Amino acid sequence: MNSVKGWPFVSLLFGLALQGYACNSAANTSATLDINSTITGGTCQVSVSNGGLIQLDTAPTHALENIRPDEYAPGGHDFSLTIVNCDVDLQQPGNGTLAIRFTPAVGAFVGDTQQVLPNETSPAQGGAKNVGFAVFTASDPAAMRNVERANGGGSSVAYPVNNTSLLNSTYPFYVRYQKIKAAEAMSGGLVYSQALIEVSYD
Protein backbone atom coordinates (compact mmCIF):
# COMPACT_ATOMS: atom_id res chain seq x y z
CA MET A 1 0.00 0.00 0.00
CA ASN A 2 1.34 3.43 -0.89
CA SER A 3 -0.46 6.45 0.50
CA VAL A 4 0.45 8.94 3.16
CA LYS A 5 -1.28 10.85 5.88
CA GLY A 6 0.28 13.10 8.45
CA TRP A 7 -0.01 15.73 11.12
CA PRO A 8 2.46 18.34 12.32
CA PHE A 9 2.76 19.76 15.90
CA VAL A 10 4.24 23.17 16.52
CA SER A 11 5.33 24.80 19.80
CA LEU A 12 7.93 28.80 19.92
CA LEU A 13 10.69 28.65 19.11
CA PHE A 14 7.81 26.12 18.34
CA GLY A 15 8.07 22.39 18.02
CA LEU A 16 6.40 21.21 14.82
CA ALA A 17 5.71 17.50 14.89
CA LEU A 18 4.47 16.02 11.64
CA GLN A 19 3.08 12.54 11.67
CA GLY A 20 1.39 10.42 9.09
CA TYR A 21 1.07 7.00 7.58
CA ALA A 22 2.04 5.77 4.12
CA CYS A 23 0.30 2.84 2.45
CA ASN A 24 -0.53 1.61 -1.09
CA SER A 25 -4.16 2.64 -1.32
CA ALA A 26 -5.72 5.98 -0.61
CA ALA A 27 -7.68 4.78 2.42
CA ASN A 28 -10.03 7.24 4.06
CA THR A 29 -7.80 8.05 6.97
CA SER A 30 -6.71 11.47 8.06
CA ALA A 31 -4.13 13.32 10.08
CA THR A 32 -3.90 16.47 12.14
CA LEU A 33 -1.46 19.29 12.73
CA ASP A 34 -1.35 20.19 16.43
CA ILE A 35 0.31 23.54 17.09
CA ASN A 36 1.12 25.36 20.35
CA SER A 37 3.36 28.33 21.10
CA THR A 38 5.20 29.94 23.99
CA ILE A 39 7.22 33.14 24.15
CA THR A 40 10.97 33.40 24.63
CA GLY A 41 13.10 36.53 25.02
CA GLY A 42 13.61 38.61 21.88
CA THR A 43 10.89 36.83 19.95
CA CYS A 44 7.21 37.11 19.14
CA GLN A 45 4.39 35.07 20.59
CA VAL A 46 1.94 33.65 18.09
CA SER A 47 -1.37 31.86 17.94
CA VAL A 48 -2.10 29.22 15.34
CA SER A 49 -5.14 28.75 13.14
CA ASN A 50 -7.76 26.08 13.81
CA GLY A 51 -6.81 25.96 17.47
CA GLY A 52 -3.57 24.32 16.41
CA LEU A 53 -5.28 21.29 14.85
CA ILE A 54 -5.00 20.98 11.08
CA GLN A 55 -6.34 18.01 9.15
CA LEU A 56 -4.34 16.50 6.30
CA ASP A 57 -6.05 14.02 4.00
CA THR A 58 -4.52 10.70 3.03
CA ALA A 59 -2.75 10.81 -0.32
CA PRO A 60 -1.38 8.03 -2.54
CA THR A 61 2.40 7.98 -2.76
CA HIS A 62 2.28 8.01 -6.57
CA ALA A 63 0.91 11.56 -6.20
CA LEU A 64 4.31 12.54 -4.74
CA GLU A 65 6.27 11.50 -7.83
CA ASN A 66 7.94 14.16 -10.00
CA ILE A 67 7.17 17.05 -7.64
CA ARG A 68 10.05 19.23 -6.48
CA PRO A 69 10.15 20.40 -2.84
CA ASP A 70 10.08 24.01 -4.03
CA GLU A 71 6.82 23.75 -6.00
CA TYR A 72 3.19 23.79 -4.99
CA ALA A 73 1.20 20.56 -5.22
CA PRO A 74 -2.33 19.86 -3.99
CA GLY A 75 -3.12 17.48 -1.16
CA GLY A 76 -1.69 19.45 1.76
CA HIS A 77 -3.32 21.89 4.13
CA ASP A 78 -3.20 25.59 4.92
CA PHE A 79 -2.42 26.93 8.38
CA SER A 80 -1.52 30.38 9.67
CA LEU A 81 0.41 32.10 12.44
CA THR A 82 -0.97 35.28 14.03
CA ILE A 83 1.30 37.62 15.99
CA VAL A 84 -0.03 38.04 19.54
CA ASN A 85 2.87 39.77 21.31
CA CYS A 86 6.50 40.79 20.71
CA ASP A 87 9.38 41.87 22.94
CA VAL A 88 9.44 45.35 21.36
CA ASP A 89 7.49 48.58 21.89
CA LEU A 90 4.77 48.23 19.29
CA GLN A 91 3.24 51.62 20.10
CA GLN A 92 6.19 53.54 18.64
CA PRO A 93 6.05 54.11 14.87
CA GLY A 94 8.76 52.39 12.90
CA ASN A 95 9.44 49.75 10.30
CA GLY A 96 11.15 46.43 10.70
CA THR A 97 11.28 42.84 9.54
CA LEU A 98 9.39 39.86 10.91
CA ALA A 99 11.40 36.66 10.41
CA ILE A 100 9.89 33.20 10.70
CA ARG A 101 12.36 30.32 10.61
CA PHE A 102 11.53 26.61 10.43
CA THR A 103 14.28 24.09 11.28
CA PRO A 104 14.17 20.34 11.92
CA ALA A 105 14.26 19.54 15.64
CA VAL A 106 16.32 16.42 14.92
CA GLY A 107 18.95 16.38 12.22
CA ALA A 108 18.75 18.71 9.24
CA PHE A 109 16.62 19.35 6.18
CA VAL A 110 16.91 16.39 3.81
CA GLY A 111 16.35 15.62 0.15
CA ASP A 112 18.05 16.46 -3.11
CA THR A 113 17.84 20.20 -2.34
CA GLN A 114 17.76 19.97 1.49
CA GLN A 115 14.23 21.46 1.77
CA VAL A 116 12.29 18.56 3.32
CA LEU A 117 11.59 17.88 6.99
CA PRO A 118 12.86 14.32 7.61
CA ASN A 119 10.90 11.30 8.74
CA GLU A 120 12.16 10.43 12.23
CA THR A 121 10.55 6.98 12.22
CA SER A 122 12.83 4.44 10.57
CA PRO A 123 11.46 1.69 8.29
CA ALA A 124 12.59 -0.83 10.95
CA GLN A 125 10.21 0.92 13.37
CA GLY A 126 7.36 0.89 10.85
CA GLY A 127 8.21 4.22 9.26
CA ALA A 128 7.62 5.13 5.63
CA LYS A 129 10.75 5.21 3.51
CA ASN A 130 11.65 8.34 1.52
CA VAL A 131 8.64 10.49 2.56
CA GLY A 132 8.84 13.73 4.55
CA PHE A 133 7.07 17.08 4.71
CA ALA A 134 7.53 20.35 2.81
CA VAL A 135 6.30 23.64 4.32
CA PHE A 136 5.55 26.71 2.19
CA THR A 137 4.83 30.38 2.68
CA ALA A 138 1.39 31.14 1.29
CA SER A 139 1.10 34.93 1.55
CA ASP A 140 1.00 35.03 -2.25
CA PRO A 141 -0.90 31.92 -3.45
CA ALA A 142 0.41 32.48 -6.97
CA ALA A 143 4.02 32.40 -5.74
CA MET A 144 4.21 29.88 -2.90
CA ARG A 145 7.76 29.00 -1.89
CA ASN A 146 9.40 26.50 0.43
CA VAL A 147 10.24 28.04 3.82
CA GLU A 148 13.85 26.91 3.37
CA ARG A 149 16.06 28.03 0.48
CA ALA A 150 17.68 25.22 -1.49
CA ASN A 151 20.98 23.62 -0.50
CA GLY A 152 21.37 25.14 2.95
CA GLY A 153 20.50 28.68 1.85
CA GLY A 154 18.61 29.44 5.08
CA SER A 155 15.10 30.65 5.76
CA SER A 156 13.11 32.26 2.98
CA VAL A 157 10.47 33.78 5.28
CA ALA A 158 10.78 37.48 6.09
CA TYR A 159 8.10 40.15 5.95
CA PRO A 160 8.53 43.95 6.06
CA VAL A 161 6.20 45.23 8.78
CA ASN A 162 5.28 48.39 10.65
CA ASN A 163 5.49 48.32 14.46
CA THR A 164 1.95 49.56 14.95
CA SER A 165 0.41 47.01 12.58
CA LEU A 166 2.42 43.99 13.73
CA LEU A 167 0.01 42.82 16.44
CA ASN A 168 -2.75 40.59 15.09
CA SER A 169 -1.07 40.35 11.70
CA THR A 170 -1.52 36.89 10.18
CA TYR A 171 0.91 34.90 8.02
CA PRO A 172 -0.36 31.92 6.00
CA PHE A 173 1.55 28.68 5.41
CA TYR A 174 0.92 25.38 3.63
CA VAL A 175 2.24 21.91 4.50
CA ARG A 176 2.22 18.81 2.28
CA TYR A 177 3.92 15.46 1.84
CA GLN A 178 7.15 15.37 -0.14
CA LYS A 179 9.21 12.57 -1.65
CA ILE A 180 12.67 13.02 -0.14
CA LYS A 181 15.01 11.61 -2.82
CA ALA A 182 13.68 11.73 -6.39
CA ALA A 183 15.66 8.67 -7.56
CA GLU A 184 14.71 6.41 -4.63
CA ALA A 185 11.56 4.36 -4.08
CA MET A 186 9.01 5.11 -1.38
CA SER A 187 7.50 2.51 0.97
CA GLY A 188 4.53 2.56 3.29
CA GLY A 189 4.61 3.29 7.00
CA LEU A 190 4.50 5.99 9.64
CA VAL A 191 5.75 9.49 8.78
CA TYR A 192 6.84 11.61 11.76
CA SER A 193 8.95 14.75 11.90
CA GLN A 194 9.52 17.60 14.34
CA ALA A 195 10.64 21.13 13.62
CA LEU A 196 11.38 24.28 15.56
CA ILE A 197 9.79 27.53 14.44
CA GLU A 198 11.39 30.75 15.60
CA VAL A 199 9.52 34.03 15.18
CA SER A 200 11.47 37.24 15.71
CA TYR A 201 11.06 40.94 14.95
CA ASP A 202 13.92 43.27 14.14
PDB file of C-alpha atoms in Angstrom:
ATOM      1  CA  MET A   1       0.000   0.000   0.000  1.00  0.00           C
ATOM      2  CA  ASN A   2       1.341   3.428  -0.887  1.00  0.00           C
ATOM      3  CA  SER A   3      -0.455   6.447   0.504  1.00  0.00           C
ATOM      4  CA  VAL A   4       0.454   8.943   3.162  1.00  0.00           C
ATOM      5  CA  LYS A   5      -1.282  10.852   5.883  1.00  0.00           C
ATOM      6  CA  GLY A   6       0.275  13.104   8.452  1.00  0.00           C
ATOM      7  CA  TRP A   7      -0.007  15.727  11.124  1.00  0.00           C
ATOM      8  CA  PRO A   8       2.455  18.342  12.325  1.00  0.00           C
ATOM      9  CA  PHE A   9       2.756  19.757  15.897  1.00  0.00           C
ATOM     10  CA  VAL A  10       4.244  23.175  16.520  1.00  0.00           C
ATOM     11  CA  SER A  11       5.334  24.798  19.803  1.00  0.00           C
ATOM     12  CA  LEU A  12       7.933  28.797  19.925  1.00  0.00           C
ATOM     13  CA  LEU A  13      10.686  28.654  19.114  1.00  0.00           C
ATOM     14  CA  PHE A  14       7.810  26.121  18.336  1.00  0.00           C
ATOM     15  CA  GLY A  15       8.070  22.387  18.019  1.00  0.00           C
ATOM     16  CA  LEU A  16       6.402  21.210  14.816  1.00  0.00           C
ATOM     17  CA  ALA A  17       5.709  17.499  14.885  1.00  0.00           C
ATOM     18  CA  LEU A  18       4.473  16.023  11.637  1.00  0.00           C
ATOM     19  CA  GLN A  19       3.076  12.544  11.671  1.00  0.00           C
ATOM     20  CA  GLY A  20       1.387  10.419   9.085  1.00  0.00           C
ATOM     21  CA  TYR A  21       1.065   6.996   7.576  1.00  0.00           C
ATOM     22  CA  ALA A  22       2.042   5.769   4.121  1.00  0.00           C
ATOM     23  CA  CYS A  23       0.295   2.844   2.448  1.00  0.00           C
ATOM     24  CA  ASN A  24      -0.526   1.612  -1.088  1.00  0.00           C
ATOM     25  CA  SER A  25      -4.157   2.636  -1.317  1.00  0.00           C
ATOM     26  CA  ALA A  26      -5.719   5.982  -0.607  1.00  0.00           C
ATOM     27  CA  ALA A  27      -7.683   4.782   2.418  1.00  0.00           C
ATOM     28  CA  ASN A  28     -10.033   7.244   4.057  1.00  0.00           C
ATOM     29  CA  THR A  29      -7.800   8.055   6.971  1.00  0.00           C
ATOM     30  CA  SER A  30      -6.714  11.474   8.063  1.00  0.00           C
ATOM     31  CA  ALA A  31      -4.126  13.320  10.077  1.00  0.00           C
ATOM     32  CA  THR A  32      -3.899  16.469  12.144  1.00  0.00           C
ATOM     33  CA  LEU A  33      -1.461  19.292  12.732  1.00  0.00           C
ATOM     34  CA  ASP A  34      -1.350  20.188  16.427  1.00  0.00           C
ATOM     35  CA  ILE A  35       0.309  23.541  17.093  1.00  0.00           C
ATOM     36  CA  ASN A  36       1.123  25.356  20.345  1.00  0.00           C
ATOM     37  CA  SER A  37       3.359  28.327  21.105  1.00  0.00           C
ATOM     38  CA  THR A  38       5.199  29.942  23.992  1.00  0.00           C
ATOM     39  CA  ILE A  39       7.218  33.137  24.148  1.00  0.00           C
ATOM     40  CA  THR A  40      10.968  33.401  24.630  1.00  0.00           C
ATOM     41  CA  GLY A  41      13.101  36.530  25.021  1.00  0.00           C
ATOM     42  CA  GLY A  42      13.615  38.605  21.882  1.00  0.00           C
ATOM     43  CA  THR A  43      10.894  36.827  19.946  1.00  0.00           C
ATOM     44  CA  CYS A  44       7.213  37.115  19.137  1.00  0.00           C
ATOM     45  CA  GLN A  45       4.390  35.068  20.593  1.00  0.00           C
ATOM     46  CA  VAL A  46       1.937  33.645  18.092  1.00  0.00           C
ATOM     47  CA  SER A  47      -1.366  31.859  17.942  1.00  0.00           C
ATOM     48  CA  VAL A  48      -2.096  29.218  15.344  1.00  0.00           C
ATOM     49  CA  SER A  49      -5.144  28.749  13.140  1.00  0.00           C
ATOM     50  CA  ASN A  50      -7.760  26.080  13.806  1.00  0.00           C
ATOM     51  CA  GLY A  51      -6.814  25.964  17.472  1.00  0.00           C
ATOM     52  CA  GLY A  52      -3.574  24.316  16.409  1.00  0.00           C
ATOM     53  CA  LEU A  53      -5.280  21.289  14.849  1.00  0.00           C
ATOM     54  CA  ILE A  54      -4.995  20.981  11.078  1.00  0.00           C
ATOM     55  CA  GLN A  55      -6.344  18.011   9.151  1.00  0.00           C
ATOM     56  CA  LEU A  56      -4.340  16.496   6.301  1.00  0.00           C
ATOM     57  CA  ASP A  57      -6.053  14.020   4.000  1.00  0.00           C
ATOM     58  CA  THR A  58      -4.523  10.698   3.031  1.00  0.00           C
ATOM     59  CA  ALA A  59      -2.747  10.809  -0.325  1.00  0.00           C
ATOM     60  CA  PRO A  60      -1.376   8.028  -2.545  1.00  0.00           C
ATOM     61  CA  THR A  61       2.405   7.982  -2.765  1.00  0.00           C
ATOM     62  CA  HIS A  62       2.280   8.007  -6.569  1.00  0.00           C
ATOM     63  CA  ALA A  63       0.911  11.556  -6.203  1.00  0.00           C
ATOM     64  CA  LEU A  64       4.309  12.539  -4.738  1.00  0.00           C
ATOM     65  CA  GLU A  65       6.270  11.500  -7.830  1.00  0.00           C
ATOM     66  CA  ASN A  66       7.942  14.156 -10.000  1.00  0.00           C
ATOM     67  CA  ILE A  67       7.172  17.052  -7.639  1.00  0.00           C
ATOM     68  CA  ARG A  68      10.052  19.228  -6.481  1.00  0.00           C
ATOM     69  CA  PRO A  69      10.149  20.400  -2.840  1.00  0.00           C
ATOM     70  CA  ASP A  70      10.079  24.010  -4.033  1.00  0.00           C
ATOM     71  CA  GLU A  71       6.825  23.751  -5.998  1.00  0.00           C
ATOM     72  CA  TYR A  72       3.189  23.792  -4.985  1.00  0.00           C
ATOM     73  CA  ALA A  73       1.204  20.563  -5.219  1.00  0.00           C
ATOM     74  CA  PRO A  74      -2.334  19.861  -3.986  1.00  0.00           C
ATOM     75  CA  GLY A  75      -3.123  17.477  -1.155  1.00  0.00           C
ATOM     76  CA  GLY A  76      -1.686  19.447   1.758  1.00  0.00           C
ATOM     77  CA  HIS A  77      -3.323  21.887   4.129  1.00  0.00           C
ATOM     78  CA  ASP A  78      -3.198  25.587   4.917  1.00  0.00           C
ATOM     79  CA  PHE A  79      -2.416  26.930   8.381  1.00  0.00           C
ATOM     80  CA  SER A  80      -1.519  30.375   9.669  1.00  0.00           C
ATOM     81  CA  LEU A  81       0.412  32.096  12.440  1.00  0.00           C
ATOM     82  CA  THR A  82      -0.970  35.283  14.029  1.00  0.00           C
ATOM     83  CA  ILE A  83       1.303  37.616  15.993  1.00  0.00           C
ATOM     84  CA  VAL A  84      -0.034  38.043  19.541  1.00  0.00           C
ATOM     85  CA  ASN A  85       2.870  39.771  21.307  1.00  0.00           C
ATOM     86  CA  CYS A  86       6.495  40.792  20.711  1.00  0.00           C
ATOM     87  CA  ASP A  87       9.375  41.868  22.945  1.00  0.00           C
ATOM     88  CA  VAL A  88       9.437  45.349  21.355  1.00  0.00           C
ATOM     89  CA  ASP A  89       7.492  48.582  21.889  1.00  0.00           C
ATOM     90  CA  LEU A  90       4.771  48.227  19.290  1.00  0.00           C
ATOM     91  CA  GLN A  91       3.239  51.619  20.103  1.00  0.00           C
ATOM     92  CA  GLN A  92       6.190  53.538  18.638  1.00  0.00           C
ATOM     93  CA  PRO A  93       6.055  54.112  14.871  1.00  0.00           C
ATOM     94  CA  GLY A  94       8.763  52.390  12.902  1.00  0.00           C
ATOM     95  CA  ASN A  95       9.438  49.755  10.297  1.00  0.00           C
ATOM     96  CA  GLY A  96      11.146  46.434  10.703  1.00  0.00           C
ATOM     97  CA  THR A  97      11.279  42.842   9.544  1.00  0.00           C
ATOM     98  CA  LEU A  98       9.389  39.864  10.906  1.00  0.00           C
ATOM     99  CA  ALA A  99      11.397  36.665  10.408  1.00  0.00           C
ATOM    100  CA  ILE A 100       9.887  33.195  10.702  1.00  0.00           C
ATOM    101  CA  ARG A 101      12.363  30.318  10.614  1.00  0.00           C
ATOM    102  CA  PHE A 102      11.527  26.613  10.426  1.00  0.00           C
ATOM    103  CA  THR A 103      14.277  24.093  11.276  1.00  0.00           C
ATOM    104  CA  PRO A 104      14.168  20.337  11.917  1.00  0.00           C
ATOM    105  CA  ALA A 105      14.260  19.537  15.643  1.00  0.00           C
ATOM    106  CA  VAL A 106      16.321  16.419  14.925  1.00  0.00           C
ATOM    107  CA  GLY A 107      18.952  16.381  12.217  1.00  0.00           C
ATOM    108  CA  ALA A 108      18.748  18.708   9.240  1.00  0.00           C
ATOM    109  CA  PHE A 109      16.617  19.346   6.182  1.00  0.00           C
ATOM    110  CA  VAL A 110      16.910  16.392   3.807  1.00  0.00           C
ATOM    111  CA  GLY A 111      16.348  15.622   0.147  1.00  0.00           C
ATOM    112  CA  ASP A 112      18.048  16.455  -3.113  1.00  0.00           C
ATOM    113  CA  THR A 113      17.836  20.202  -2.336  1.00  0.00           C
ATOM    114  CA  GLN A 114      17.755  19.972   1.493  1.00  0.00           C
ATOM    115  CA  GLN A 115      14.233  21.458   1.775  1.00  0.00           C
ATOM    116  CA  VAL A 116      12.287  18.556   3.317  1.00  0.00           C
ATOM    117  CA  LEU A 117      11.590  17.883   6.994  1.00  0.00           C
ATOM    118  CA  PRO A 118      12.865  14.324   7.606  1.00  0.00           C
ATOM    119  CA  ASN A 119      10.897  11.300   8.745  1.00  0.00           C
ATOM    120  CA  GLU A 120      12.163  10.430  12.232  1.00  0.00           C
ATOM    121  CA  THR A 121      10.548   6.982  12.225  1.00  0.00           C
ATOM    122  CA  SER A 122      12.835   4.437  10.566  1.00  0.00           C
ATOM    123  CA  PRO A 123      11.461   1.693   8.292  1.00  0.00           C
ATOM    124  CA  ALA A 124      12.591  -0.834  10.947  1.00  0.00           C
ATOM    125  CA  GLN A 125      10.208   0.919  13.371  1.00  0.00           C
ATOM    126  CA  GLY A 126       7.356   0.889  10.852  1.00  0.00           C
ATOM    127  CA  GLY A 127       8.207   4.220   9.259  1.00  0.00           C
ATOM    128  CA  ALA A 128       7.618   5.133   5.635  1.00  0.00           C
ATOM    129  CA  LYS A 129      10.751   5.214   3.512  1.00  0.00           C
ATOM    130  CA  ASN A 130      11.646   8.338   1.525  1.00  0.00           C
ATOM    131  CA  VAL A 131       8.640  10.494   2.560  1.00  0.00           C
ATOM    132  CA  GLY A 132       8.837  13.734   4.548  1.00  0.00           C
ATOM    133  CA  PHE A 133       7.070  17.085   4.714  1.00  0.00           C
ATOM    134  CA  ALA A 134       7.527  20.346   2.808  1.00  0.00           C
ATOM    135  CA  VAL A 135       6.302  23.641   4.317  1.00  0.00           C
ATOM    136  CA  PHE A 136       5.555  26.707   2.193  1.00  0.00           C
ATOM    137  CA  THR A 137       4.835  30.377   2.684  1.00  0.00           C
ATOM    138  CA  ALA A 138       1.394  31.145   1.295  1.00  0.00           C
ATOM    139  CA  SER A 139       1.103  34.930   1.551  1.00  0.00           C
ATOM    140  CA  ASP A 140       0.996  35.031  -2.250  1.00  0.00           C
ATOM    141  CA  PRO A 141      -0.904  31.920  -3.448  1.00  0.00           C
ATOM    142  CA  ALA A 142       0.408  32.480  -6.974  1.00  0.00           C
ATOM    143  CA  ALA A 143       4.018  32.398  -5.744  1.00  0.00           C
ATOM    144  CA  MET A 144       4.213  29.881  -2.898  1.00  0.00           C
ATOM    145  CA  ARG A 145       7.758  28.999  -1.892  1.00  0.00           C
ATOM    146  CA  ASN A 146       9.403  26.499   0.431  1.00  0.00           C
ATOM    147  CA  VAL A 147      10.239  28.041   3.825  1.00  0.00           C
ATOM    148  CA  GLU A 148      13.853  26.905   3.370  1.00  0.00           C
ATOM    149  CA  ARG A 149      16.056  28.027   0.484  1.00  0.00           C
ATOM    150  CA  ALA A 150      17.681  25.216  -1.493  1.00  0.00           C
ATOM    151  CA  ASN A 151      20.975  23.617  -0.499  1.00  0.00           C
ATOM    152  CA  GLY A 152      21.371  25.145   2.946  1.00  0.00           C
ATOM    153  CA  GLY A 153      20.496  28.677   1.854  1.00  0.00           C
ATOM    154  CA  GLY A 154      18.615  29.439   5.078  1.00  0.00           C
ATOM    155  CA  SER A 155      15.103  30.651   5.764  1.00  0.00           C
ATOM    156  CA  SER A 156      13.113  32.260   2.976  1.00  0.00           C
ATOM    157  CA  VAL A 157      10.475  33.776   5.276  1.00  0.00           C
ATOM    158  CA  ALA A 158      10.783  37.484   6.088  1.00  0.00           C
ATOM    159  CA  TYR A 159       8.099  40.151   5.947  1.00  0.00           C
ATOM    160  CA  PRO A 160       8.528  43.945   6.061  1.00  0.00           C
ATOM    161  CA  VAL A 161       6.197  45.232   8.777  1.00  0.00           C
ATOM    162  CA  ASN A 162       5.283  48.388  10.651  1.00  0.00           C
ATOM    163  CA  ASN A 163       5.493  48.317  14.462  1.00  0.00           C
ATOM    164  CA  THR A 164       1.950  49.565  14.946  1.00  0.00           C
ATOM    165  CA  SER A 165       0.409  47.011  12.578  1.00  0.00           C
ATOM    166  CA  LEU A 166       2.423  43.987  13.734  1.00  0.00           C
ATOM    167  CA  LEU A 167       0.009  42.820  16.439  1.00  0.00           C
ATOM    168  CA  ASN A 168      -2.752  40.594  15.095  1.00  0.00           C
ATOM    169  CA  SER A 169      -1.065  40.345  11.704  1.00  0.00           C
ATOM    170  CA  THR A 170      -1.516  36.886  10.182  1.00  0.00           C
ATOM    171  CA  TYR A 171       0.907  34.904   8.021  1.00  0.00           C
ATOM    172  CA  PRO A 172      -0.357  31.921   5.999  1.00  0.00           C
ATOM    173  CA  PHE A 173       1.546  28.677   5.412  1.00  0.00           C
ATOM    174  CA  TYR A 174       0.920  25.383   3.635  1.00  0.00           C
ATOM    175  CA  VAL A 175       2.244  21.906   4.498  1.00  0.00           C
ATOM    176  CA  ARG A 176       2.221  18.813   2.284  1.00  0.00           C
ATOM    177  CA  TYR A 177       3.924  15.459   1.845  1.00  0.00           C
ATOM    178  CA  GLN A 178       7.149  15.367  -0.143  1.00  0.00           C
ATOM    179  CA  LYS A 179       9.206  12.570  -1.655  1.00  0.00           C
ATOM    180  CA  ILE A 180      12.671  13.022  -0.137  1.00  0.00           C
ATOM    181  CA  LYS A 181      15.010  11.615  -2.824  1.00  0.00           C
ATOM    182  CA  ALA A 182      13.680  11.729  -6.394  1.00  0.00           C
ATOM    183  CA  ALA A 183      15.660   8.671  -7.563  1.00  0.00           C
ATOM    184  CA  GLU A 184      14.707   6.407  -4.628  1.00  0.00           C
ATOM    185  CA  ALA A 185      11.560   4.357  -4.076  1.00  0.00           C
ATOM    186  CA  MET A 186       9.008   5.105  -1.376  1.00  0.00           C
ATOM    187  CA  SER A 187       7.503   2.515   0.970  1.00  0.00           C
ATOM    188  CA  GLY A 188       4.528   2.558   3.290  1.00  0.00           C
ATOM    189  CA  GLY A 189       4.613   3.287   6.998  1.00  0.00           C
ATOM    190  CA  LEU A 190       4.502   5.992   9.638  1.00  0.00           C
ATOM    191  CA  VAL A 191       5.751   9.492   8.777  1.00  0.00           C
ATOM    192  CA  TYR A 192       6.839  11.607  11.759  1.00  0.00           C
ATOM    193  CA  SER A 193       8.947  14.748  11.904  1.00  0.00           C
ATOM    194  CA  GLN A 194       9.522  17.596  14.336  1.00  0.00           C
ATOM    195  CA  ALA A 195      10.641  21.131  13.623  1.00  0.00           C
ATOM    196  CA  LEU A 196      11.382  24.277  15.562  1.00  0.00           C
ATOM    197  CA  ILE A 197       9.791  27.527  14.437  1.00  0.00           C
ATOM    198  CA  GLU A 198      11.391  30.746  15.599  1.00  0.00           C
ATOM    199  CA  VAL A 199       9.520  34.030  15.178  1.00  0.00           C
ATOM    200  CA  SER A 200      11.471  37.237  15.709  1.00  0.00           C
ATOM    201  CA  TYR A 201      11.064  40.937  14.948  1.00  0.00           C
ATOM    202  CA  ASP A 202      13.923  43.271  14.138  1.00  0.00           C
TER     203      ASP A 202
END
